[in-house]
Structures are given as structure tokens and as C-alpha cells.
mmCIF file with all atom_site columns, C-alpha atoms (C1' of nucleotides) in Angstrom:
data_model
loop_
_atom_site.group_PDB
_atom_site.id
_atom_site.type_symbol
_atom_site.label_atom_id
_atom_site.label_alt_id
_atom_site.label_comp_id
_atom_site.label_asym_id
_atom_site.label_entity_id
_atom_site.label_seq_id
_atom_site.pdbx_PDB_ins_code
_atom_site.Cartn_x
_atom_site.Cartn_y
_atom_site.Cartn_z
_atom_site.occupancy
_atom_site.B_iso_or_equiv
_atom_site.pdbx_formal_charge
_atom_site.auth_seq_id
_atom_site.auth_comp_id
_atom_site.auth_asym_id
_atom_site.auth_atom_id
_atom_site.pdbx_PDB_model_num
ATOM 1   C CA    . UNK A 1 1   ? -21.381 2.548   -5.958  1.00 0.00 ? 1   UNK A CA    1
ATOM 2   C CA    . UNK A 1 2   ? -18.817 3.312   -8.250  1.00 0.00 ? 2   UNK A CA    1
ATOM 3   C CA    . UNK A 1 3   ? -17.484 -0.257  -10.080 1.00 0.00 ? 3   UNK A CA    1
ATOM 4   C CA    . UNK A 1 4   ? -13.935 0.802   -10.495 1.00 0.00 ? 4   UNK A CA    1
ATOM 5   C CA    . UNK A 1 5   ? -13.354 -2.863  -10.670 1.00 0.00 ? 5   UNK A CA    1
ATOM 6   C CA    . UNK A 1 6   ? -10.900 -2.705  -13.421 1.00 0.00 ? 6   UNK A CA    1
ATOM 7   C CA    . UNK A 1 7   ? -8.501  -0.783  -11.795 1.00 0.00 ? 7   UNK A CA    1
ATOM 8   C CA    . UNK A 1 8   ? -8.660  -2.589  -8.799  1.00 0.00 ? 8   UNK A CA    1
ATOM 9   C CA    . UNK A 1 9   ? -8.621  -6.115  -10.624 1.00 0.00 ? 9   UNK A CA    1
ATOM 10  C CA    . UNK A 1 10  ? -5.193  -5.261  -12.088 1.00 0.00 ? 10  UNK A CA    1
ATOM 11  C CA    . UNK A 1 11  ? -3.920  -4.899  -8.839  1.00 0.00 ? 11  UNK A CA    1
ATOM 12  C CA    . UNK A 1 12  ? -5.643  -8.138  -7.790  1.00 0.00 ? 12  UNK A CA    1
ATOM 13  C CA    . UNK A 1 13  ? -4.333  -9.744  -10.601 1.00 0.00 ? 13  UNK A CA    1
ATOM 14  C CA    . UNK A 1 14  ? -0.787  -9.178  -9.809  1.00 0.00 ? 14  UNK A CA    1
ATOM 15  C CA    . UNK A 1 15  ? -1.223  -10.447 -6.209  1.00 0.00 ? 15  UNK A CA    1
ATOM 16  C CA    . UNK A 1 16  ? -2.259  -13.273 -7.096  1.00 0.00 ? 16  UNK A CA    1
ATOM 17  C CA    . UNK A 1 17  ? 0.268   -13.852 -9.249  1.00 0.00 ? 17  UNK A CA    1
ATOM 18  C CA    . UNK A 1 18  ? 2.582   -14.153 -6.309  1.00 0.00 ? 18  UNK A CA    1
ATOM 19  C CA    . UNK A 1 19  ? 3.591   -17.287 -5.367  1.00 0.00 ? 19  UNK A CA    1
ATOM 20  C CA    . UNK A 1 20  ? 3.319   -18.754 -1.972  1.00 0.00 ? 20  UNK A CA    1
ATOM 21  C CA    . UNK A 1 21  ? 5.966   -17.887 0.393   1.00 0.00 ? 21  UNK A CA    1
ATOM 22  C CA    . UNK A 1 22  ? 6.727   -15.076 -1.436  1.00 0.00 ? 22  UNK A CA    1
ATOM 23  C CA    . UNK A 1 23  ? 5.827   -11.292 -0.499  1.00 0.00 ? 23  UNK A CA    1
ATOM 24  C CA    . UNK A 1 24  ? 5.368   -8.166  -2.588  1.00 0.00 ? 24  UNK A CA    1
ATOM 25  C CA    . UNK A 1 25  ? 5.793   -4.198  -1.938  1.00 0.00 ? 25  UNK A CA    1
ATOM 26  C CA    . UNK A 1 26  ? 2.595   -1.695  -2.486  1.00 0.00 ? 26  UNK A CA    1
ATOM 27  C CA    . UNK A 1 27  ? 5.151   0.327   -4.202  1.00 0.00 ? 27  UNK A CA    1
ATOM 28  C CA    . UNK A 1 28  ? 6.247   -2.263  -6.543  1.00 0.00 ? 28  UNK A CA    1
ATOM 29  C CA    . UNK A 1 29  ? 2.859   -3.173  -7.770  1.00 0.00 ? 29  UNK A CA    1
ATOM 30  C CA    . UNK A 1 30  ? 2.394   0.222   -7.988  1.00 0.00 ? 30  UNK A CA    1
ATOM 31  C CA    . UNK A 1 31  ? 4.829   1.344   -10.175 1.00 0.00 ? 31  UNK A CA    1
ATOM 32  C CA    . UNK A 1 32  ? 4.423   -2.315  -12.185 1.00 0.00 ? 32  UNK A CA    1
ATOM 33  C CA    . UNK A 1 33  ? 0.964   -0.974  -12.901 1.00 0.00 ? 33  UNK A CA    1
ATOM 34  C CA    . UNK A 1 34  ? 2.437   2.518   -13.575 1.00 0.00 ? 34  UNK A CA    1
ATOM 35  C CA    . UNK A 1 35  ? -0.126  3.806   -11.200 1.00 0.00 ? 35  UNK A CA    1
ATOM 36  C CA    . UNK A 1 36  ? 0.392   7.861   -10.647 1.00 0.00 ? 36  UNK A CA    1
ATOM 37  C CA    . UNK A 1 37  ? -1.772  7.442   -7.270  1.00 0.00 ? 37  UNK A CA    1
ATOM 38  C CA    . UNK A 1 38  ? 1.529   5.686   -6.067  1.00 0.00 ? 38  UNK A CA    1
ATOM 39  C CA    . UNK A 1 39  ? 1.042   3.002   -3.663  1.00 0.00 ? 39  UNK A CA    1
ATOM 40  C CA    . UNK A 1 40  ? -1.486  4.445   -1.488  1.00 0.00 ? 40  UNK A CA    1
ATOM 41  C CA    . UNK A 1 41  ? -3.909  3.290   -4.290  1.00 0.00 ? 41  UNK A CA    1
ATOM 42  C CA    . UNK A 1 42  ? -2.419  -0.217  -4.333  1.00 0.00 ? 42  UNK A CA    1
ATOM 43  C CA    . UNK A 1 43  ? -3.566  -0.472  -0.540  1.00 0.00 ? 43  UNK A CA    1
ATOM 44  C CA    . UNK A 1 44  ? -7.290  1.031   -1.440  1.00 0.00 ? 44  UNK A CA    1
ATOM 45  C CA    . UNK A 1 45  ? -7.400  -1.690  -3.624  1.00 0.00 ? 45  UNK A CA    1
ATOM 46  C CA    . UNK A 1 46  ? -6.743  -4.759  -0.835  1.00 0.00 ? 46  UNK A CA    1
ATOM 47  C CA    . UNK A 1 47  ? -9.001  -2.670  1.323   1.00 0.00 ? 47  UNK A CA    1
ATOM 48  C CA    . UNK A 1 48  ? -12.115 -3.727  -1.558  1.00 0.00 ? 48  UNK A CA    1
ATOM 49  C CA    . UNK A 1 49  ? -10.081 -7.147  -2.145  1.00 0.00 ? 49  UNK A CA    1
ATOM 50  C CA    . UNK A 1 50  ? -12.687 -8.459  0.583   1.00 0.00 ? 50  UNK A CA    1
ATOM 51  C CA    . UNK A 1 51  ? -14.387 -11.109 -0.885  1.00 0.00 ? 51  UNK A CA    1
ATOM 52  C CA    . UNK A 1 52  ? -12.049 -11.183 -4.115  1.00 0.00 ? 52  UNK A CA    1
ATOM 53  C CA    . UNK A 1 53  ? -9.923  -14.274 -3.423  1.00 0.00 ? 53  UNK A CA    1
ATOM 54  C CA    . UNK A 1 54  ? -6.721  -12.256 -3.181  1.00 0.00 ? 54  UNK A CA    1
ATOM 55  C CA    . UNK A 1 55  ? -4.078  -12.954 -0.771  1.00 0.00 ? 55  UNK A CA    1
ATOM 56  C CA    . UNK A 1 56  ? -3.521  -9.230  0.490   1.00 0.00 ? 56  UNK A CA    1
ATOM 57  C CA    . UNK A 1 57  ? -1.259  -10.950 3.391   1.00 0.00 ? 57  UNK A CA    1
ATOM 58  C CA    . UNK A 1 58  ? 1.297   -11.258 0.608   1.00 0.00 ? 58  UNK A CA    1
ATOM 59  C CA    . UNK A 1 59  ? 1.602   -7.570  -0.012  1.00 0.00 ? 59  UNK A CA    1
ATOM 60  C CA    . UNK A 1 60  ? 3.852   -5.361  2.707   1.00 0.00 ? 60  UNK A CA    1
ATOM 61  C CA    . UNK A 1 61  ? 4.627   -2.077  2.506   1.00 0.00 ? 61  UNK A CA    1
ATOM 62  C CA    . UNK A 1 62  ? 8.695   -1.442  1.198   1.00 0.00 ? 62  UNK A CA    1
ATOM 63  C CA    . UNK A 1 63  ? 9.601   -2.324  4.718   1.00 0.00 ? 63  UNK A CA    1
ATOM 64  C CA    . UNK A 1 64  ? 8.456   -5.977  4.593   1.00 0.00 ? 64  UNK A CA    1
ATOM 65  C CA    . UNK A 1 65  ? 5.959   -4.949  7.238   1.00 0.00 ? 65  UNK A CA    1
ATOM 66  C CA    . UNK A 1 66  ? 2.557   -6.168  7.802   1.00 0.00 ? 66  UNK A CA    1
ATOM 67  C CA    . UNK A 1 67  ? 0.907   -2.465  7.767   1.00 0.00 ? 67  UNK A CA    1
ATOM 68  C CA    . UNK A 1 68  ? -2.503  -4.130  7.398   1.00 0.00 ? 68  UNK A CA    1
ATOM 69  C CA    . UNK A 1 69  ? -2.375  -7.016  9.475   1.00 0.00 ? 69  UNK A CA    1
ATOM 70  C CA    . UNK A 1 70  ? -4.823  -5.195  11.968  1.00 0.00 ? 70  UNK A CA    1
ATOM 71  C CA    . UNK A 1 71  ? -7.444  -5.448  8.697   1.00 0.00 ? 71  UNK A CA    1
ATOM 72  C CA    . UNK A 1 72  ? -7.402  -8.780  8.119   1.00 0.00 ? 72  UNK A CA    1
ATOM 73  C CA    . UNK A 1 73  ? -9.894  -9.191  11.536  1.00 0.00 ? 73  UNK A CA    1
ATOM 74  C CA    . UNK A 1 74  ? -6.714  -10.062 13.298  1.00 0.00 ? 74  UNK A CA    1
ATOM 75  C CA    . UNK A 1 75  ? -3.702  -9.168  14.134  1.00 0.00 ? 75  UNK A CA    1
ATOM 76  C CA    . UNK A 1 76  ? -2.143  -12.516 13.672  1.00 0.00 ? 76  UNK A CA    1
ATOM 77  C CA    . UNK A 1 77  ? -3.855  -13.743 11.080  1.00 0.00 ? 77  UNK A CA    1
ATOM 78  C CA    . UNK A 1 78  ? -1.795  -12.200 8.391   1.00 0.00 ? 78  UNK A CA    1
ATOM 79  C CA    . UNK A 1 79  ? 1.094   -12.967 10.369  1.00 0.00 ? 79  UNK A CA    1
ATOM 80  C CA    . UNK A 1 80  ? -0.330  -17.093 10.248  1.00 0.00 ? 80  UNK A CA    1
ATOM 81  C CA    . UNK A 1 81  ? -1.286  -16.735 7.244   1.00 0.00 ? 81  UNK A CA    1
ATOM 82  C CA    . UNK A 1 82  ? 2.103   -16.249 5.848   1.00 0.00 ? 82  UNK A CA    1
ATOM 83  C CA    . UNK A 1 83  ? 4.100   -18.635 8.350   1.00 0.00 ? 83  UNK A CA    1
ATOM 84  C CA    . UNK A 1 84  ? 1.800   -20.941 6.838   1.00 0.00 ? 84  UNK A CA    1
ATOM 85  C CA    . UNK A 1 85  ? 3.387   -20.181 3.638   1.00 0.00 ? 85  UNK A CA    1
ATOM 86  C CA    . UNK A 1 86  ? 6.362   -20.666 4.939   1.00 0.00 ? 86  UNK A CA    1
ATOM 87  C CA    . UNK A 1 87  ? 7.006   -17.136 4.999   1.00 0.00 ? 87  UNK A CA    1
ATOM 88  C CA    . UNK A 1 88  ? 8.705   -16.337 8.687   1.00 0.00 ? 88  UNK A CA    1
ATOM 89  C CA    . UNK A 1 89  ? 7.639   -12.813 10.488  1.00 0.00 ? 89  UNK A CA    1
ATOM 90  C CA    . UNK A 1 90  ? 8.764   -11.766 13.713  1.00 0.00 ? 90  UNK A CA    1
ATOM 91  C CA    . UNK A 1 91  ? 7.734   -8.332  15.222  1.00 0.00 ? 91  UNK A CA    1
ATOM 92  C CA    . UNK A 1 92  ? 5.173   -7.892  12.192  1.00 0.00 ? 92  UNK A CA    1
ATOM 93  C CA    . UNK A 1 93  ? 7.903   -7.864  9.644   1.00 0.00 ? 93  UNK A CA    1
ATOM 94  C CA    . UNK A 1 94  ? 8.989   -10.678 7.202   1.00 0.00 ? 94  UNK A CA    1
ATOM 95  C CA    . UNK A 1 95  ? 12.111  -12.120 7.969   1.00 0.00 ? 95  UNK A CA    1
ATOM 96  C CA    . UNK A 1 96  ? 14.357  -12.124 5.063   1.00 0.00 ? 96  UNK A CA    1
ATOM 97  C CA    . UNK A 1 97  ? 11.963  -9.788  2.813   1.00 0.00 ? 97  UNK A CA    1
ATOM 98  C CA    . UNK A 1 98  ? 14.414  -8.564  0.676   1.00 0.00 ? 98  UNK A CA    1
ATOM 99  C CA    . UNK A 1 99  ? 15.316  -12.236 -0.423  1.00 0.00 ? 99  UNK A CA    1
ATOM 100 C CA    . UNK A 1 100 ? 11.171  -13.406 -0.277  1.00 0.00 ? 100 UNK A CA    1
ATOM 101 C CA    . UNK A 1 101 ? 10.334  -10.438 -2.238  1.00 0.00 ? 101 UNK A CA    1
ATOM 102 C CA    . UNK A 1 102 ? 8.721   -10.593 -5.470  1.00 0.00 ? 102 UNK A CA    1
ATOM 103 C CA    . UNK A 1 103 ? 8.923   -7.841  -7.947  1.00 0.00 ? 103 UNK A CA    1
ATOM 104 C CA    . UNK A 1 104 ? 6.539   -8.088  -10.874 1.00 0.00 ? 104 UNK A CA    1
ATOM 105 C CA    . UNK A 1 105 ? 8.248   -5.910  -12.811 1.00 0.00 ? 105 UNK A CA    1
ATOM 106 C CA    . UNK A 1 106 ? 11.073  -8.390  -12.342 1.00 0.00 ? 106 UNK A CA    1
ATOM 107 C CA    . UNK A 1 107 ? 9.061   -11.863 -12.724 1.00 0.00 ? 107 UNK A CA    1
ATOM 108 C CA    . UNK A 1 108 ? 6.193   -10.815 -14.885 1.00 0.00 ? 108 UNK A CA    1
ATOM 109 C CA    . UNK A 1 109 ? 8.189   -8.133  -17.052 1.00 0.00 ? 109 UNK A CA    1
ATOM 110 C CA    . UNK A 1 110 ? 8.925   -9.719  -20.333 1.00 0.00 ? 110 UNK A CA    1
ATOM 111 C "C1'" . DT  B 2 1   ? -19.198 20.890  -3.664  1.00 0.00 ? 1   DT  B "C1'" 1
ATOM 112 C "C1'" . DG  B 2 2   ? -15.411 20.798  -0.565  1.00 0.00 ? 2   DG  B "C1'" 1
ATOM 113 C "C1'" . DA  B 2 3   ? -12.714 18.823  2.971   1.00 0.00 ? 3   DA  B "C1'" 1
ATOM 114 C "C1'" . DA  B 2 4   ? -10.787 14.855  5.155   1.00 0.00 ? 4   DA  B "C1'" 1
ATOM 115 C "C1'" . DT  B 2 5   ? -8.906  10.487  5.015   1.00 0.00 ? 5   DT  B "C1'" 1
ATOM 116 C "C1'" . DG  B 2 6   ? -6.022  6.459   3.697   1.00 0.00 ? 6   DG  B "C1'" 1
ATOM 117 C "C1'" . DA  B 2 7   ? -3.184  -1.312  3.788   1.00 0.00 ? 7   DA  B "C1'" 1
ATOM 118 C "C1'" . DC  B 2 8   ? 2.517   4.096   1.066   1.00 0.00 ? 8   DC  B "C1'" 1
ATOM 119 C "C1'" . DG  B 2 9   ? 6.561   6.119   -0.729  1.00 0.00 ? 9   DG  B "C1'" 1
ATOM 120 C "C1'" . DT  B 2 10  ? 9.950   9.412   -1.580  1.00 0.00 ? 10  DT  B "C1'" 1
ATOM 121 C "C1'" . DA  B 2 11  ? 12.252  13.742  -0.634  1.00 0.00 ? 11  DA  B "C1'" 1
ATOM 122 C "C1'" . DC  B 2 12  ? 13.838  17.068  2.181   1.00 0.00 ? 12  DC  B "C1'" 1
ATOM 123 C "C1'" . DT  B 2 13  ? 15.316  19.131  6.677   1.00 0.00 ? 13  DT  B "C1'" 1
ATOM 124 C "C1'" . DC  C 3 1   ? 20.672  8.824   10.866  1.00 0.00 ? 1   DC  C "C1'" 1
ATOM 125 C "C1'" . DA  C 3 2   ? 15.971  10.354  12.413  1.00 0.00 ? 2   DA  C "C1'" 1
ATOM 126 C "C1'" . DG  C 3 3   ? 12.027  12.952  11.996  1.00 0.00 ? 3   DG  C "C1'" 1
ATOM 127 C "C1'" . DT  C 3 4   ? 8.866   15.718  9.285   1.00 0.00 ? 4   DT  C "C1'" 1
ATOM 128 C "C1'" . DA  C 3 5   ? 6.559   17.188  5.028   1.00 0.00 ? 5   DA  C "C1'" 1
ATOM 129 C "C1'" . DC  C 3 6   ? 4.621   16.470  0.790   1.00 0.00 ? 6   DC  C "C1'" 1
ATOM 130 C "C1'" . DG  C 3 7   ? 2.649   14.013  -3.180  1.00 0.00 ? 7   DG  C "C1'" 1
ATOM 131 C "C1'" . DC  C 3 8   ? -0.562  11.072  -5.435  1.00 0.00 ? 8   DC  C "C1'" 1
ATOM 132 C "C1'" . DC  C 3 9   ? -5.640  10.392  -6.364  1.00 0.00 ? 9   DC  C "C1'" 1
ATOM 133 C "C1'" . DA  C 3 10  ? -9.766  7.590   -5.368  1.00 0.00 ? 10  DA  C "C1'" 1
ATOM 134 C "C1'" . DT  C 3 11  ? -13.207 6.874   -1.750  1.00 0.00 ? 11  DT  C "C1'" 1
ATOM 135 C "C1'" . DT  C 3 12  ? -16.047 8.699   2.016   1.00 0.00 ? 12  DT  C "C1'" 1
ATOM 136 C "C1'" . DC  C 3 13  ? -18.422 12.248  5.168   1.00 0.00 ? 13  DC  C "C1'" 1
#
DNA sequence: TGAATGACGTACT
DNA sequence: CAGTACGCCATTC
């Protein structure tokens, strides 16, 4: 049972920093945190974010796409989930990602 | 102990 | 422009 908590708490941390109706990128968390793993970590992280209170269905891959919708015991429920944000998706992608995404190397930095 | 995998991303062909 | 390959490193078999 290894407890790398910390590491993945930082990642949690930042995701739930994002406000509702608003999406982030596995990449951009990933180079936020400076992580060498890239983003592949990032997603390892959600995948142990059971049971953490963190709203994975805010974090899409750098194509606004809901990669791990299918892991959320669903395959609409990330999809509701964020329409219930207010966050539109159509064909498993957010509509308008590029405008609903947030960077927090851009809102948290400095 | 080693190999395989994985919610991704970038680079190259 | 599209498809393929590689990297990155922790977790799992």
C-alpha cells in the first residue's frame, strides 16, 4: 500500500481549485505541478481520486475530451456531470474548451 | 526482479 | 494533415 498521498493530493488540490463550469487539461496540471511523469501521472492520480471529493469530470485531456468518462461508472455521467455545471459536451468533448479552460498556471500563478 | 500497463502529450515520419 | 512512435514514471501482475 504505498501512501503516495502527497503527490497525488497536489494534483487533487488543483482540481479542486477549478471552478464550476470550468475544465482543465492533464497536461496543464501537469506541467503546473512541474511533474516529469507528464500527464500520464496527472490521470493515475484521478484514477485514486475515488473517494477524495475531487471533481475528476473537470479534467480533459488537451483535446477537451472526456478520456475517462467510461471511469466514472458511466459513460454519461461525466458528461451530466458537467452540463450540470453548465459546461456543454457534445460527442464526449466540451464545447467551447478552449474558452472554458482553466490553466492554473494562468489563475493560480502569482 | 522484470515486464506490462496506463484518465496523456509531444515529436517525428 | 494524418498516423505512428516515443517519453515519462508510478502502480500492478
Amino acid at each position: 500500500m504505498a501512501e503516495q498521498r502527497d503527490y497525488f493530493e497536489d494534483v487533487y488540490q488543483v482540481v479542486r481549485q477549478v471552478p464550476s463550469g470550468r475544465v482543465t487539461t492533464y497536461g496543464a496540471i501537469a506541467r503546473y505541478l512541474s511533474l516529469r511523469a507528464g500527464a500520464r501521472m496527472v490521470g493515475w492520480a484521478m484514477n485514486s481520486s475515488h473517494g477524495h471529493n475531487v471533481p475528476a469530470h473537470r479534467v480533459v485531456n488537451s483535446q477537451g475530451i472526456l478520456s475517462g468518462k467510461h471511469f466514472f461508472g458511466g459513460p454519461t455521467i461525466m458528461q451530466q456531470l458537467l452540463e450540470d455545471e453548465g459546461v456543454q459536451v457534445t460527442d464526449d468533448r466540451v464545447v467551447d474548451f478552449k474558452t472554458k479552460l482553466w490553466d492554473p498556471s494562468e489563475e493560480l500563478a502569482m
